[in-house]
Amino acid sequence: MFRDAALVAGRDLRIELRSRVVLWQVLPFSVLALLLFAFAFGPSQARLVQSAPGLFWLALLFSTVLFAQRSRALEGSPATREAARLLGLDPAGVFLGKTVALFLELVVLEVLLVVGLLLLFHVVVVSWLVLIAACLLAALGLASASVLYGALSGEARIRSTLLPVLLLPILAPVLIAGVRSFQAAIKDGAGLSGRWLGVLAVFSVVYTGLGIALYGPLEEN
Amino acid sequence: MVSAISLQSAVAVAGRFPVLAGVDLNLEEGTVCAVLGANGAGKTSLLRLLAGLTALERGAGTVLGADLTKNTSGLRANVGLMGHGVGLYEELLPRENLAFMIKAARLDPSGIPEALDRVGIRGRIAATPVGQLSAGQQRRVVLASLVARRPRLWLLDEPHASLDAQARDLVGSVLEEAAAGGATVVATSHEPDIVIPLADVVVTMAGGVVTERYAGGRMGLSDVS
């Protein structure tokens, strides 16, 4: 399973590096979203700092939908997916490989968004440990859920509209727990963050487990 | 001889429509079989059933010893399919596409350069992402993947489509090598003049069933049950 996961992750990352779709389209969209949020809230420093955690996670969630679409598109045409099915890859390994590739891309996005928060919103992070833990746990949960729901959303002709409808509601726990964790990281409330980091961890474990179990049957059907 | 394919009254459906309506077909290992028939006759559906990609709804069938009524995931690794779509990753180079397939199938990747060279993918073409190659060159890459993988069962859906005369000859010689190596080959076609000389057995399909079976021209064989 892990051998297949490494193979699939390498394939996805190689395609992304070569196509540069994420670099020139998805990442700029995410930064633009953060920038527009900042414009919408006006120049008030206090309001920007107060709203920063929510805006960060909204920008991350909306961007995740694009990442999820892109991750699914990497599987190629129906003919390419059928050809891959004939290779005897372990479906759980394929799921894990795609999740790892998407996780790494989301971590890059999170770094960009955090830099944006520091520069645009003048946020001062008190507990970097909480912030980093929240980002990593959320990236894993978002990646696993995105790959799973990408497989669930079917063919390309309906995926672009169906995937956001399927994915965004189930990402609500990440939004809530992420915002609370960020508030703790900014306001020196590290002691209060444990429960919300736990929510992110449980979300990640549940969707990674579901993906390992269900990705194969979803692909077959 | 060992049976490679055995179908008895095989029925497969797409939605509610029976795409195979009771196919009977027996082929021994190492046989080259040409499948002829009009559009919608069930040729592609037959290949998908044999690959384990379409479920056997009724009847009985074994392919390479695998029961089609059970889990066919073990069968698939022994099958190479060249379908209408090329099934390659457009952003990757031919060599990278083959490397992914070969490693996924847990085979030795050292034969990839030789396989690409065998089908004429070399030089500038080999250094071009697959999505920028012509349709014929893409099909050559797919052919190279089969040469490198050496599956026990080759399923080719109109393998001569989009190919020039030189490439058509290449397909013929590659199929001959595969069969000589013990692989079973099933190739559909709309061009009987090209495939019948390559085949041991020719079957004609219509309405999702095999309607006729006769000897092909390969090596002068003439039996047919």
Coordinates of N, CA, C and O in Angstrom, one line a residue, chain A residues 1 3-4 7-8 11 14-15 18-19 70 74-77 79-90 220, chain B residues 48 51-53 73 76-77 79-81 85-89 91-93 96 99-101 103-106 129 149:
Chain A
M1 N 0.8 -1.2 0.0 CA 0.0 0.0 0.0 C 0.9 1.3 0.0 O 0.6 2.2 -0.8
R3 N 4.0 1.5 -0.9 CA 4.7 1.6 -2.1 C 3.9 2.3 -3.2 O 4.3 3.2 -4.0
D4 N 2.7 1.8 -3.4 CA 1.7 2.4 -4.3 C 1.5 3.9 -4.0 O 1.3 4.7 -4.9
L7 N 4.3 6.0 -5.2 CA 4.3 6.1 -6.7 C 3.2 7.1 -7.1 O 3.5 7.9 -8.0
V8 N 2.0 7.0 -6.6 CA 0.9 7.9 -7.0 C 1.2 9.4 -6.5 O 1.0 10.3 -7.3
R11 N 3.7 10.8 -8.9 CA 3.0 11.1 -10.2 C 2.3 12.4 -10.1 O 2.4 13.3 -11.0
R14 N 4.6 15.4 -9.8 CA 5.3 15.6 -11.1 C 4.4 16.3 -12.1 O 4.8 17.3 -12.8
I15 N 3.2 15.8 -12.2 CA 2.2 16.5 -13.1 C 2.0 17.9 -12.7 O 1.9 18.8 -13.6
R18 N 4.8 20.2 -13.6 CA 5.0 20.4 -15.0 C 3.9 21.2 -15.6 O 4.1 22.1 -16.4
S19 N 2.6 21.0 -15.1 CA 1.5 21.8 -15.6 C 1.5 23.2 -15.1 O 1.0 24.1 -15.7
R70 N -8.7 19.9 -8.9 CA -7.5 19.7 -9.6 C -6.9 18.3 -9.3 O -6.5 17.6 -10.3
L74 N -6.3 15.3 -12.2 CA -5.0 14.6 -12.5 C -5.2 13.1 -12.8 O -4.3 12.5 -13.4
E75 N -6.3 12.5 -12.4 CA -6.5 11.1 -12.7 C -6.7 10.9 -14.2 O -6.7 9.8 -14.7
G76 N -7.0 12.1 -14.9 CA -7.1 12.0 -16.4 C -8.5 11.6 -16.9 O -9.5 11.6 -16.1
S77 N -8.5 11.2 -18.2 CA -9.7 10.8 -18.8 C -10.2 9.5 -18.3 O -9.5 8.8 -17.6
A79 N -10.5 6.9 -19.9 CA -9.5 5.9 -20.4 C -8.3 5.8 -19.6 O -7.8 4.7 -19.3
T80 N -7.8 6.9 -19.1 CA -6.6 6.9 -18.2 C -6.9 6.2 -16.9 O -6.1 5.4 -16.4
R81 N -8.1 6.5 -16.4 CA -8.4 5.8 -15.1 C -8.6 4.3 -15.3 O -8.2 3.6 -14.4
E82 N -9.2 3.9 -16.4 CA -9.3 2.5 -16.6 C -7.9 1.8 -16.8 O -7.7 0.7 -16.3
A83 N -7.0 2.5 -17.5 CA -5.7 2.0 -17.7 C -5.0 1.8 -16.3 O -4.3 0.8 -16.1
A84 N -5.2 2.8 -15.4 CA -4.6 2.7 -14.1 C -5.2 1.5 -13.3 O -4.5 0.9 -12.5
R85 N -6.5 1.3 -13.5 CA -7.2 0.2 -12.8 C -6.6 -1.2 -13.2 O -6.6 -2.1 -12.5
L86 N -6.1 -1.2 -14.5 CA -5.5 -2.5 -15.0 C -4.1 -2.7 -14.5 O -3.4 -3.7 -14.8
L87 N -3.5 -1.7 -13.7 CA -2.1 -1.9 -13.3 C -2.0 -2.6 -12.0 O -0.9 -3.0 -11.5
G88 N -3.2 -2.9 -11.4 CA -3.2 -3.7 -10.1 C -2.7 -2.8 -8.9 O -2.3 -3.4 -7.9
L89 N -2.9 -1.5 -9.0 CA -2.6 -0.7 -7.8 C -3.6 -0.9 -6.7 O -4.8 -1.1 -7.0
D90 N -3.1 -0.9 -5.5 CA -3.9 -1.0 -4.3 C -4.7 0.3 -4.2 O -4.2 1.4 -4.0
E220 N -14.5 1.8 -8.4 CA -15.1 0.7 -9.2 C -16.5 1.1 -9.8 O -16.9 0.6 -10.8
Chain B
R48 N -13.9 -5.3 -22.6 CA -14.0 -4.8 -21.3 C -14.3 -5.9 -20.3 O -13.9 -5.9 -19.2
A51 N -11.3 -7.9 -19.7 CA -10.3 -7.2 -18.8 C -10.8 -7.1 -17.4 O -10.0 -6.7 -16.5
G52 N -12.0 -7.5 -17.1 CA -12.5 -7.4 -15.7 C -13.0 -6.1 -15.4 O -13.2 -5.7 -14.2
L53 N -13.2 -5.2 -16.4 CA -13.7 -3.9 -16.2 C -15.2 -3.8 -16.2 O -15.8 -2.8 -15.7
S73 N -9.9 -8.3 -9.7 CA -8.8 -7.4 -9.5 C -7.4 -8.1 -9.8 O -6.5 -7.5 -10.3
R76 N -6.7 -8.3 -13.6 CA -6.4 -7.1 -14.3 C -4.9 -6.8 -14.5 O -4.4 -6.3 -15.5
A77 N -4.1 -7.2 -13.5 CA -2.6 -7.0 -13.6 C -2.0 -7.8 -14.7 O -0.9 -7.5 -15.2
V79 N -3.5 -8.2 -17.7 CA -4.2 -7.8 -18.9 C -3.6 -6.4 -19.4 O -3.4 -5.5 -18.6
G80 N -3.4 -6.3 -20.6 CA -3.0 -5.0 -21.2 C -4.1 -4.6 -22.2 O -4.5 -5.4 -23.1
L81 N -4.6 -3.4 -22.0 CA -5.7 -3.0 -22.9 C -5.3 -1.7 -23.7 O -4.8 -0.7 -23.1
G85 N -9.5 5.4 -26.2 CA -8.8 6.5 -25.6 C -7.4 5.9 -25.3 O -7.2 4.7 -25.0
V86 N -6.4 6.8 -25.2 CA -5.0 6.3 -25.1 C -4.7 6.0 -23.6 O -3.8 5.2 -23.4
G87 N -5.4 6.6 -22.7 CA -5.1 6.2 -21.3 C -3.7 6.6 -20.8 O -3.2 5.9 -20.0
L88 N -3.2 7.7 -21.2 CA -1.9 8.2 -20.8 C -2.1 9.5 -20.0 O -3.0 10.2 -20.2
Y89 N -1.0 9.9 -19.2 CA -1.0 11.2 -18.6 C -0.4 12.2 -19.5 O 0.8 12.1 -19.8
E91 N 0.6 15.3 -19.3 CA 1.7 16.1 -18.9 C 3.0 15.4 -18.8 O 4.1 16.0 -18.8
L92 N 3.0 14.1 -18.7 CA 4.2 13.3 -18.5 C 4.8 12.9 -19.9 O 4.1 12.7 -20.9
L93 N 6.1 12.7 -19.9 CA 6.8 12.2 -21.1 C 6.5 10.7 -21.3 O 6.0 10.0 -20.4
E96 N 8.1 8.6 -18.8 CA 7.6 8.8 -17.4 C 6.2 8.0 -17.3 O 5.9 7.4 -16.3
A99 N 7.2 4.4 -17.0 CA 7.8 4.1 -15.7 C 6.7 4.0 -14.6 O 6.8 3.1 -13.8
F100 N 5.7 4.8 -14.7 CA 4.6 4.7 -13.7 C 3.9 3.4 -13.9 O 3.6 2.7 -12.9
M101 N 3.6 3.0 -15.1 CA 2.9 1.7 -15.4 C 3.7 0.5 -14.9 O 3.2 -0.4 -14.3
K103 N 6.3 0.4 -12.8 CA 6.5 0.3 -11.4 C 5.2 -0.1 -10.7 O 5.2 -0.8 -9.7
A104 N 4.1 0.4 -11.2 CA 2.8 0.1 -10.5 C 2.5 -1.4 -10.7 O 2.0 -2.1 -9.8
A105 N 3.0 -2.0 -11.8 CA 2.8 -3.4 -12.0 C 3.9 -4.3 -11.4 O 3.9 -5.5 -11.6
R106 N 4.8 -3.6 -10.7 CA 5.9 -4.3 -10.0 C 6.8 -5.1 -10.9 O 7.2 -6.2 -10.7
P129 N 6.1 15.9 -23.9 CA 4.9 15.4 -23.1 C 3.9 14.7 -24.0 O 3.7 15.2 -25.1
R149 N 5.4 -4.1 -20.6 CA 4.7 -4.9 -19.5 C 4.6 -6.4 -19.8 O 4.5 -7.2 -18.9

